[in-house]
PDB file of C-alpha atoms and ligand atoms in Angstrom:
ATOM      1  CA  UNK E   1      70.406  42.406 -13.034  1.00 89.00           C
ATOM      2  CA  UNK E   2      71.117  44.495 -15.478  1.00 97.00           C
ATOM      3  CA  UNK E   3      70.564  47.947 -14.552  1.00 98.00           C
ATOM      4  CA  UNK E   4      68.362  50.671 -16.893  1.00 98.00           C
ATOM      5  CA  UNK E   5      71.450  52.341 -18.255  1.00 98.00           C
ATOM      6  CA  UNK E   6      72.116  48.484 -19.744  1.00 98.00           C
ATOM      7  CA  UNK E   7      69.500  47.901 -20.791  1.00 98.00           C
ATOM      8  CA  UNK E   8      69.069  51.030 -22.869  1.00 98.00           C
ATOM      9  CA  UNK E   9      72.572  49.669 -23.784  1.00 98.00           C
ATOM     10  CA  UNK E  10      70.954  46.562 -25.308  1.00 98.00           C
ATOM     11  CA  UNK E  11      67.960  47.940 -27.259  1.00 98.00           C
ATOM     12  CA  UNK E  12      69.561  51.540 -28.374  1.00 98.00           C
ATOM     13  CA  UNK E  13      73.128  49.973 -29.097  1.00 98.00           C
ATOM     14  CA  UNK E  14      72.387  46.253 -29.934  1.00 98.00           C
ATOM     15  CA  UNK E  15      74.830  44.505 -27.142  1.00 98.00           C
ATOM     16  CA  UNK E  16      75.329  44.442 -23.728  1.00 98.00           C
ATOM     17  CA  UNK E  17      77.897  43.489 -21.529  1.00 98.00           C
ATOM     18  CA  UNK E  18      77.132  41.343 -18.527  1.00 98.00           C
ATOM     19  CA  UNK E  19      79.552  42.278 -16.295  1.00 98.00           C
ATOM     20  CA  UNK E  20      80.798  38.585 -13.884  1.00 98.00           C
ATOM     21  CA  UNK E  21      77.867  36.670 -15.526  1.00 98.00           C
ATOM     22  CA  UNK E  22      80.106  33.367 -14.749  1.00 98.00           C
ATOM     23  CA  UNK E  23      81.423  32.574 -11.333  1.00 98.00           C
ATOM     24  CA  UNK E  24      85.617  32.275 -11.732  1.00 98.00           C
ATOM     25  CA  UNK E  25      85.334  28.457 -10.716  1.00 98.00           C
ATOM     26  CA  UNK E  26      82.524  28.802 -13.905  1.00 98.00           C
ATOM     27  CA  UNK E  27      85.198  30.007 -16.042  1.00 98.00           C
ATOM     28  CA  UNK E  28      87.532  27.788 -14.747  1.00 98.00           C
ATOM     29  CA  UNK E  29      85.520  25.170 -15.414  1.00 98.00           C
ATOM     30  CA  UNK E  30      84.975  26.285 -19.058  1.00 98.00           C
ATOM     31  CA  UNK E  31      88.580  26.530 -19.417  1.00 98.00           C
ATOM     32  CA  UNK E  32      89.225  23.171 -18.927  1.00 98.00           C
ATOM     33  CA  UNK E  33      86.228  22.214 -21.581  1.00 98.00           C
ATOM     34  CA  UNK E  34      87.527  24.211 -24.107  1.00 98.00           C
ATOM     35  CA  UNK E  35      90.964  23.117 -24.029  1.00 98.00           C
ATOM     36  CA  UNK E  36      89.814  19.182 -24.012  1.00 98.00           C
ATOM     37  CA  UNK E  37      87.127  20.110 -26.589  1.00 98.00           C
ATOM     38  CA  UNK E  38      89.336  22.447 -29.087  1.00 98.00           C
ATOM     39  CA  UNK E  39      91.653  19.360 -28.738  1.00 98.00           C
ATOM     40  CA  UNK E  40      89.272  16.786 -29.793  1.00 98.00           C
ATOM     41  CA  UNK E  41      87.444  18.092 -32.151  1.00 98.00           C
ATOM     42  CA  UNK E  42      88.591  21.551 -34.046  1.00 98.00           C
ATOM     43  CA  UNK E  43      89.323  21.946 -37.323  1.00 97.00           C
ATOM     44  CA  UNK E  44      91.506  24.318 -39.201  1.00 97.00           C
ATOM     45  CA  UNK E  45      89.380  27.310 -40.408  1.00 94.00           C
ATOM     46  CA  UNK E  46      91.539  29.536 -43.028  1.00 94.00           C
ATOM     47  CA  UNK E  47      88.500  31.807 -43.705  1.00 90.00           C
ATOM     48  CA  UNK E  48      89.706  34.910 -41.844  1.00 90.00           C
ATOM     49  CA  UNK E  49      94.460  33.865 -42.210  1.00 92.00           C
ATOM     50  CA  UNK E  50      96.990  31.634 -42.109  1.00 93.00           C
ATOM     51  CA  UNK E  51      97.803  32.054 -37.989  1.00 95.00           C
ATOM     52  CA  UNK E  52      96.024  28.884 -37.329  1.00 95.00           C
ATOM     53  CA  UNK E  53      92.628  29.369 -35.701  1.00 97.00           C
ATOM     54  CA  UNK E  54      90.497  26.340 -35.050  1.00 98.00           C
ATOM     55  CA  UNK E  55      87.511  25.881 -34.521  1.00 98.00           C
ATOM     56  CA  UNK E  56      83.526  23.645 -34.367  1.00 97.00           C
ATOM     57  CA  UNK E  57      79.811  24.148 -34.472  1.00 95.00           C
ATOM     58  CA  UNK E  58      77.500  22.612 -32.075  1.00 94.00           C
ATOM     59  CA  UNK E  59      80.003  22.385 -29.150  1.00 97.00           C
ATOM     60  CA  UNK E  60      77.484  22.814 -26.262  1.00 97.00           C
ATOM     61  CA  UNK E  61      76.972  19.002 -25.696  1.00 95.00           C
ATOM     62  CA  UNK E  62      80.219  17.831 -25.552  1.00 97.00           C
ATOM     63  CA  UNK E  63      80.321  19.109 -21.821  1.00 97.00           C
ATOM     64  CA  UNK E  64      78.310  19.572 -18.994  1.00 97.00           C
ATOM     65  CA  UNK E  65      79.769  22.500 -18.010  1.00 98.00           C
ATOM     66  CA  UNK E  66      78.991  23.962 -21.679  1.00 98.00           C
ATOM     67  CA  UNK E  67      76.145  22.889 -21.315  1.00 97.00           C
ATOM     68  CA  UNK E  68      75.206  24.504 -17.821  1.00 96.00           C
ATOM     69  CA  UNK E  69      75.778  27.790 -20.040  1.00 97.00           C
ATOM     70  CA  UNK E  70      72.678  27.738 -21.952  1.00 97.00           C
ATOM     71  CA  UNK E  71      70.126  28.841 -19.136  1.00 97.00           C
ATOM     72  CA  UNK E  72      72.527  30.426 -17.283  1.00 97.00           C
ATOM     73  CA  UNK E  73      71.414  31.829 -14.674  1.00 97.00           C
ATOM     74  CA  UNK E  74      71.929  35.168 -14.987  1.00 98.00           C
ATOM     75  CA  UNK E  75      72.253  35.464 -18.615  1.00 98.00           C
ATOM     76  CA  UNK E  76      68.597  34.175 -18.187  1.00 98.00           C
ATOM     77  CA  UNK E  77      68.554  37.445 -16.097  1.00 98.00           C
ATOM     78  CA  UNK E  78      69.704  39.662 -18.229  1.00 98.00           C
ATOM     79  CA  UNK E  79      67.489  38.421 -20.819  1.00 98.00           C
ATOM     80  CA  UNK E  80      64.466  39.075 -18.846  1.00 98.00           C
ATOM     81  CA  UNK E  81      65.176  42.501 -18.004  1.00 98.00           C
ATOM     82  CA  UNK E  82      66.109  42.597 -21.679  1.00 98.00           C
ATOM     83  CA  UNK E  83      62.396  41.673 -22.755  1.00 97.00           C
ATOM     84  CA  UNK E  84      60.409  40.867 -20.044  1.00 97.00           C
ATOM     85  CA  UNK E  85      61.081  36.883 -21.014  1.00 96.00           C
ATOM     86  CA  UNK E  86      64.221  35.041 -21.434  1.00 97.00           C
ATOM     87  CA  UNK E  87      65.064  34.150 -25.211  1.00 98.00           C
ATOM     88  CA  UNK E  88      64.998  30.868 -26.770  1.00 98.00           C
ATOM     89  CA  UNK E  89      67.974  28.520 -27.206  1.00 97.00           C
ATOM     90  CA  UNK E  90      67.945  27.640 -30.856  1.00 93.00           C
ATOM     91  CA  UNK E  91      70.171  24.764 -31.408  1.00 91.00           C
ATOM     92  CA  UNK E  92      73.840  26.954 -32.795  1.00 92.00           C
ATOM     93  CA  UNK E  93      76.457  26.721 -31.321  1.00 95.00           C
ATOM     94  CA  UNK E  94      80.298  27.213 -31.917  1.00 97.00           C
ATOM     95  CA  UNK E  95      83.984  27.144 -29.861  1.00 98.00           C
ATOM     96  CA  UNK E  96      86.810  29.007 -30.870  1.00 98.00           C
ATOM     97  CA  UNK E  97      90.769  29.326 -30.205  1.00 98.00           C
ATOM     98  CA  UNK E  98      91.073  32.406 -32.904  1.00 98.00           C
ATOM     99  CA  UNK E  99      94.141  33.501 -33.996  1.00 97.00           C
ATOM    100  CA  UNK E 100      93.280  35.617 -37.100  1.00 97.00           C
ATOM    101  CA  UNK E 101      91.064  38.962 -36.694  1.00 97.00           C
ATOM    102  CA  UNK E 102      87.575  38.537 -37.679  1.00 96.00           C
ATOM    103  CA  UNK E 103      86.468  41.216 -40.294  1.00 95.00           C
ATOM    104  CA  UNK E 104      84.165  43.758 -40.199  1.00 97.00           C
ATOM    105  CA  UNK E 105      80.480  41.836 -40.547  1.00 95.00           C
ATOM    106  CA  UNK E 106      76.894  40.971 -40.138  1.00 94.00           C
ATOM    107  CA  UNK E 107      75.589  37.965 -39.307  1.00 91.00           C
ATOM    108  CA  UNK E 108      72.447  38.586 -41.475  1.00 89.00           C
ATOM    109  CA  UNK E 109      71.895  40.237 -44.908  1.00 89.00           C
ATOM    110  CA  UNK E 110      71.918  43.641 -44.015  1.00 92.00           C
ATOM    111  CA  UNK E 111      68.609  46.134 -44.026  1.00 93.00           C
ATOM    112  CA  UNK E 112      66.005  43.854 -42.013  1.00 87.00           C
ATOM    113  CA  UNK E 113      65.020  43.540 -38.444  1.00 88.00           C
ATOM    114  CA  UNK E 114      66.562  40.259 -37.097  1.00 90.00           C
ATOM    115  CA  UNK E 115      65.351  38.162 -33.669  1.00 95.00           C
ATOM    116  CA  UNK E 116      68.397  36.741 -33.273  1.00 96.00           C
ATOM    117  CA  UNK E 117      71.332  37.586 -30.981  1.00 97.00           C
ATOM    118  CA  UNK E 118      74.635  35.502 -29.978  1.00 98.00           C
ATOM    119  CA  UNK E 119      75.939  35.317 -25.636  1.00 98.00           C
ATOM    120  CA  UNK E 120      79.599  35.355 -26.411  1.00 98.00           C
ATOM    121  CA  UNK E 121      81.972  34.603 -23.797  1.00 98.00           C
ATOM    122  CA  UNK E 122      85.879  35.518 -23.923  1.00 95.00           C
ATOM    123  CA  UNK E 123      87.748  33.554 -21.681  1.00 97.00           C
ATOM    124  CA  UNK E 124      90.576  35.780 -21.280  1.00 97.00           C
ATOM    125  CA  UNK E 125      91.063  39.489 -20.638  1.00 97.00           C
ATOM    126  CA  UNK E 126      89.782  41.175 -23.946  1.00 98.00           C
ATOM    127  CA  UNK E 127      91.181  44.844 -24.842  1.00 98.00           C
ATOM    128  CA  UNK E 128      90.891  47.298 -27.477  1.00 97.00           C
ATOM    129  CA  UNK E 129      92.795  46.394 -30.479  1.00 96.00           C
ATOM    130  CA  UNK E 130      93.717  42.829 -28.497  1.00 97.00           C
ATOM    131  CA  UNK E 131      91.173  40.327 -28.473  1.00 97.00           C
ATOM    132  CA  UNK E 132      88.108  42.089 -27.882  1.00 98.00           C
ATOM    133  CA  UNK E 133      84.865  42.417 -29.915  1.00 98.00           C
ATOM    134  CA  UNK E 134      84.885  45.575 -32.042  1.00 98.00           C
ATOM    135  CA  UNK E 135      81.169  46.728 -32.540  1.00 98.00           C
ATOM    136  CA  UNK E 136      79.699  49.884 -34.412  1.00 98.00           C
ATOM    137  CA  UNK E 137      76.578  50.970 -31.302  1.00 98.00           C
ATOM    138  CA  UNK E 138      72.626  50.812 -33.350  1.00 98.00           C
ATOM    139  CA  UNK E 139      74.118  48.778 -35.874  1.00 98.00           C
ATOM    140  CA  UNK E 140      71.076  46.302 -35.247  1.00 97.00           C
ATOM    141  CA  UNK E 141      69.058  49.138 -36.239  1.00 97.00           C
ATOM    142  CA  UNK E 142      67.867  48.167 -39.798  1.00 97.00           C
ATOM    143  CA  UNK E 143      68.090  51.411 -41.450  1.00 97.00           C
ATOM    144  CA  UNK E 144      71.579  52.045 -40.031  1.00 98.00           C
ATOM    145  CA  UNK E 145      72.505  48.260 -40.577  1.00 97.00           C
ATOM    146  CA  UNK E 146      71.866  49.056 -44.255  1.00 97.00           C
ATOM    147  CA  UNK E 147      73.627  52.646 -44.732  1.00 98.00           C
ATOM    148  CA  UNK E 148      76.246  50.733 -43.553  1.00 97.00           C
ATOM    149  CA  UNK E 149      75.934  48.230 -46.135  1.00 97.00           C
ATOM    150  CA  UNK E 150      75.510  50.783 -49.481  1.00 97.00           C
ATOM    151  CA  UNK E 151      78.065  53.006 -48.163  1.00 97.00           C
ATOM    152  CA  UNK E 152      81.144  51.115 -46.987  1.00 97.00           C
ATOM    153  CA  UNK E 153      79.827  47.303 -47.801  1.00 96.00           C
ATOM    154  CA  UNK E 154      80.595  44.418 -50.115  1.00 95.00           C
ATOM    155  CA  UNK E 155      79.480  40.822 -50.185  1.00 91.00           C
ATOM    156  CA  UNK E 156      82.023  37.982 -50.327  1.00 82.00           C
ATOM    157  CA  UNK E 157      80.953  35.809 -52.146  1.00 72.00           C
ATOM    158  CA  UNK E 158      77.798  34.621 -51.567  1.00 63.00           C
ATOM    159  CA  UNK E 159      78.466  34.696 -48.276  1.00 71.00           C
ATOM    160  CA  UNK E 160      78.731  37.209 -45.930  1.00 84.00           C
ATOM    161  CA  UNK E 161      78.806  41.030 -45.974  1.00 94.00           C
ATOM    162  CA  UNK E 162      81.663  42.944 -44.668  1.00 95.00           C
ATOM    163  CA  UNK E 163      83.691  46.570 -45.428  1.00 97.00           C
ATOM    164  CA  UNK E 164      86.006  47.774 -47.873  1.00 96.00           C
ATOM    165  CA  UNK E 165      86.953  49.832 -45.489  1.00 97.00           C
ATOM    166  CA  UNK E 166      90.064  50.127 -44.043  1.00 97.00           C
ATOM    167  CA  UNK E 167      89.956  47.838 -40.931  1.00 96.00           C
ATOM    168  CA  UNK E 168      90.785  49.757 -38.122  1.00 96.00           C
ATOM    169  CA  UNK E 169      89.536  53.464 -39.884  1.00 96.00           C
ATOM    170  CA  UNK E 170      85.750  52.403 -39.206  1.00 97.00           C
ATOM    171  CA  UNK E 171      83.507  55.365 -38.100  1.00 96.00           C
ATOM    172  CA  UNK E 172      81.878  54.739 -35.240  1.00 97.00           C
ATOM    173  CA  UNK E 173      83.776  52.210 -34.198  1.00 98.00           C
ATOM    174  CA  UNK E 174      83.697  50.833 -30.392  1.00 98.00           C
ATOM    175  CA  UNK E 175      85.773  48.620 -28.328  1.00 98.00           C
ATOM    176  CA  UNK E 176      83.740  45.946 -25.789  1.00 98.00           C
ATOM    177  CA  UNK E 177      86.496  45.120 -23.371  1.00 98.00           C
ATOM    178  CA  UNK E 178      85.801  42.298 -21.599  1.00 98.00           C
ATOM    179  CA  UNK E 179      87.383  40.430 -18.305  1.00 98.00           C
ATOM    180  CA  UNK E 180      86.649  36.234 -18.478  1.00 98.00           C
ATOM    181  CA  UNK E 181      83.842  35.909 -16.589  1.00 98.00           C
ATOM    182  CA  UNK E 182      81.980  38.700 -18.484  1.00 98.00           C
ATOM    183  CA  UNK E 183      79.287  37.753 -21.813  1.00 98.00           C
ATOM    184  CA  UNK E 184      78.405  39.933 -24.474  1.00 98.00           C
ATOM    185  CA  UNK E 185      75.309  39.973 -25.611  1.00 98.00           C
ATOM    186  CA  UNK E 186      74.153  41.169 -28.801  1.00 98.00           C
ATOM    187  CA  UNK E 187      72.434  41.524 -31.745  1.00 97.00           C
ATOM    188  CA  UNK E 188      73.402  39.526 -34.662  1.00 96.00           C
ATOM    189  CA  UNK E 189      73.402  41.839 -37.237  1.00 95.00           C
ATOM    190  CA  UNK E 190      75.503  44.491 -35.563  1.00 97.00           C
ATOM    191  CA  UNK E 191      78.108  45.194 -37.506  1.00 98.00           C
ATOM    192  CA  UNK E 192      81.334  43.620 -35.754  1.00 97.00           C
ATOM    193  CA  UNK E 193      84.430  42.430 -35.711  1.00 97.00           C
ATOM    194  CA  UNK E 194      87.880  41.717 -33.861  1.00 97.00           C
ATOM    195  CA  UNK E 195      91.483  41.843 -33.385  1.00 98.00           C
ATOM    196  CA  UNK E 196      94.132  39.101 -32.382  1.00 97.00           C
ATOM    197  CA  UNK E 197      95.399  39.630 -29.612  1.00 97.00           C
ATOM    198  CA  UNK E 198      98.761  41.792 -29.129  1.00 97.00           C
ATOM    199  CA  UNK E 199     100.948  38.800 -27.637  1.00 97.00           C
ATOM    200  CA  UNK E 200      99.839  36.141 -30.090  1.00 94.00           C
ATOM    201  CA  UNK E 201      97.892  33.918 -28.035  1.00 97.00           C
ATOM    202  CA  UNK E 202      94.943  32.538 -29.253  1.00 97.00           C
ATOM    203  CA  UNK E 203      91.223  34.133 -28.368  1.00 97.00           C
ATOM    204  CA  UNK E 204      89.231  31.302 -26.768  1.00 98.00           C
ATOM    205  CA  UNK E 205      85.934  32.668 -27.428  1.00 97.00           C
ATOM    206  CA  UNK E 206      82.172  30.541 -26.949  1.00 98.00           C
ATOM    207  CA  UNK E 207      79.367  31.608 -29.390  1.00 98.00           C
ATOM    208  CA  UNK E 208      75.829  30.407 -27.924  1.00 98.00           C
ATOM    209  CA  UNK E 209      72.686  31.665 -30.751  1.00 96.00           C
ATOM    210  CA  UNK E 210      69.301  32.351 -29.013  1.00 97.00           C
ATOM    211  CA  UNK E 211      65.929  34.086 -30.291  1.00 97.00           C
ATOM    212  CA  UNK E 212      64.209  36.215 -28.985  1.00 97.00           C
ATOM    213  CA  UNK E 213      60.790  35.072 -27.694  1.00 97.00           C
ATOM    214  CA  UNK E 214      58.700  36.196 -31.038  1.00 97.00           C
ATOM    215  CA  UNK E 215      55.549  36.481 -28.905  1.00 96.00           C
ATOM    216  CA  UNK E 216      52.963  37.144 -30.850  1.00 94.00           C
ATOM    217  CA  UNK E 217      54.480  38.734 -33.414  1.00 96.00           C
ATOM    218  CA  UNK E 218      53.930  35.917 -36.753  1.00 96.00           C
ATOM    219  CA  UNK E 219      56.666  37.549 -38.975  1.00 95.00           C
ATOM    220  CA  UNK E 220      59.175  36.554 -35.879  1.00 96.00           C
ATOM    221  CA  UNK E 221      57.481  33.873 -35.513  1.00 97.00           C
ATOM    222  CA  UNK E 222      58.543  32.483 -39.098  1.00 96.00           C
ATOM    223  CA  UNK E 223      61.754  33.478 -38.545  1.00 95.00           C
ATOM    224  CA  UNK E 224      61.875  31.268 -35.693  1.00 96.00           C
ATOM    225  CA  UNK E 225      60.813  28.484 -37.743  1.00 95.00           C
ATOM    226  CA  UNK E 226      63.217  28.995 -40.633  1.00 94.00           C
ATOM    227  CA  UNK E 227      66.275  29.861 -38.034  1.00 93.00           C
ATOM    228  CA  UNK E 228      65.587  26.279 -35.812  1.00 94.00           C
ATOM    229  CA  UNK E 229      65.157  24.676 -39.618  1.00 91.00           C
ATOM    230  CA  UNK E 230      68.384  26.334 -40.605  1.00 89.00           C
ATOM    231  CA  UNK E 231      70.286  25.081 -37.711  1.00 87.00           C
ATOM    232  CA  UNK E 232      69.274  21.301 -37.916  1.00 90.00           C
ATOM    233  CA  UNK E 233      71.177  19.127 -40.245  1.00 88.00           C
ATOM    234  CA  UNK E 234      71.497  15.162 -40.949  1.00 87.00           C
ATOM    235  CA  UNK E 235      73.663  15.160 -37.685  1.00 85.00           C
ATOM    236  CA  UNK E 236      71.563  16.712 -35.353  1.00 88.00           C
ATOM    237  CA  UNK E 237      68.152  16.869 -36.529  1.00 93.00           C
ATOM    238  CA  UNK E 238      66.438  18.330 -33.495  1.00 95.00           C
ATOM    239  CA  UNK E 239      66.846  21.170 -30.904  1.00 96.00           C
ATOM    240  CA  UNK E 240      67.801  19.068 -28.061  1.00 96.00           C
ATOM    241  CA  UNK E 241      69.444  15.736 -27.723  1.00 95.00           C
ATOM    242  CA  UNK E 242      67.467  13.322 -25.116  1.00 95.00           C
ATOM    243  CA  UNK E 243      70.486  13.374 -23.014  1.00 95.00           C
ATOM    244  CA  UNK E 244      70.365  17.432 -22.856  1.00 96.00           C
ATOM    245  CA  UNK E 245      66.607  16.963 -22.098  1.00 96.00           C
ATOM    246  CA  UNK E 246      67.824  14.483 -18.734  1.00 95.00           C
ATOM    247  CA  UNK E 247      70.863  16.946 -17.640  1.00 94.00           C
ATOM    248  CA  UNK E 248      69.002  20.272 -18.131  1.00 92.00           C
ATOM    249  CA  UNK E 249      66.279  20.704 -15.530  1.00 92.00           C
ATOM    250  CA  UNK E 250      63.283  23.156 -15.568  1.00 95.00           C
ATOM    251  CA  UNK E 251      64.940  25.970 -16.737  1.00 94.00           C
ATOM    252  CA  UNK E 252      66.000  23.515 -19.882  1.00 96.00           C
ATOM    253  CA  UNK E 253      62.150  22.110 -20.115  1.00 97.00           C
ATOM    254  CA  UNK E 254      60.832  25.575 -19.850  1.00 96.00           C
ATOM    255  CA  UNK E 255      62.512  26.569 -23.233  1.00 96.00           C
ATOM    256  CA  UNK E 256      62.022  24.072 -24.755  1.00 97.00           C
ATOM    257  CA  UNK E 257      58.289  24.044 -24.028  1.00 98.00           C
ATOM    258  CA  UNK E 258      58.178  27.327 -24.934  1.00 98.00           C
ATOM    259  CA  UNK E 259      59.484  26.506 -28.480  1.00 97.00           C
ATOM    260  CA  UNK E 260      57.223  23.336 -29.074  1.00 97.00           C
ATOM    261  CA  UNK E 261      53.934  26.348 -27.298  1.00 97.00           C
ATOM    262  CA  UNK E 262      55.285  28.649 -30.583  1.00 97.00           C
ATOM    263  CA  UNK E 263      54.644  24.837 -32.801  1.00 96.00           C
ATOM    264  CA  UNK E 264      58.426  24.500 -33.736  1.00 96.00           C
ATOM    265  CA  UNK E 265      58.945  20.960 -35.244  1.00 94.00           C
ATOM    266  CA  UNK E 266      62.084  18.928 -33.961  1.00 95.00           C
ATOM    267  CA  UNK E 267      62.737  20.284 -30.369  1.00 97.00           C
ATOM    268  CA  UNK E 268      62.979  17.375 -29.133  1.00 96.00           C
ATOM    269  CA  UNK E 269      65.082  14.025 -29.465  1.00 94.00           C
ATOM    270  CA  UNK E 270      61.875  11.624 -29.876  1.00 84.00           C
TER     271      UNK E 270
HETATM  272  O1  LIG F 301      86.433  36.808 -33.597  1.00 93.69           O
HETATM  273  C1  LIG F 301      85.826  36.786 -32.752  1.00 93.69           C
HETATM  274  O2  LIG F 301      85.759  37.391 -31.088  1.00 93.69           O
HETATM  275  C2  LIG F 301      84.471  37.804 -33.251  1.00 93.69           C
HETATM  276  C3  LIG F 301      83.514  36.683 -32.985  1.00 93.69           C
HETATM  277  C4  LIG F 301      82.525  37.217 -34.566  1.00 93.69           C
HETATM  278  O3  LIG F 301      82.494  37.446 -35.033  1.00 93.69           O
HETATM  279  C5  LIG F 301      80.841  36.307 -34.474  1.00 93.69           C
HETATM  280  O4  LIG F 301      80.656  35.306 -33.305  1.00 93.69           O
HETATM  281  O5  LIG F 301      80.291  36.268 -35.166  1.00 93.69           O
END
């Protein structure tokens, strides 16, 4: 359960660490699955450097240990603590063995309220300047997010917003230090980055994307439709495959049904 302080941290700063969200046994299972998945499917990603970073998207179906993360009871509890209801899995996920610095960026165009959040699982100890996520607290707030962009931002071509400041001299940045088993839940318009590990071992990370339940907010509902449509493609034209639904149990059924109740198309494989 999140404390009142943690809940305030999420709302005011845009992220929270769910301490000991995963048990030691779960971390071990996920680590084994991570190795298997990376070996089987990951490919090189040279966007951030040439140190040998590999990753791939849509990994959650590749192992039951990953599937169980989607509606992990401690994650769902934290989401209920924050919003009174669970966030909704929207079909996006990626898995990494990262040997490079991830530059300062936010995942959306700065300046608008976003409803998307990421659950970030760091499988190794992550310390300041040594594998940990860095964040500028409060930059999930649209005006703050946009002010950072206007002051120190640039667009990388048509892609992701970046900062031109020296990466290790960004004012207001904090390091989000975690131990294996901790899960960082952060809003995706937060300005964030991460530095490579000092021992040159890779950062082993998994990211799962959620959309906060829009309730009766029509603008948020429109964004949810767009976000789900954007995360689907030819390879996976639905949020949940038939196998995911068979394995998922009551919690997955509840989440899929909620998306359907909100009028989202292509929730389940027919
Ligand atoms: O490399 C990292 O740990 C940071 C991940 C990140 O920036 C992202 O998921 O958007």
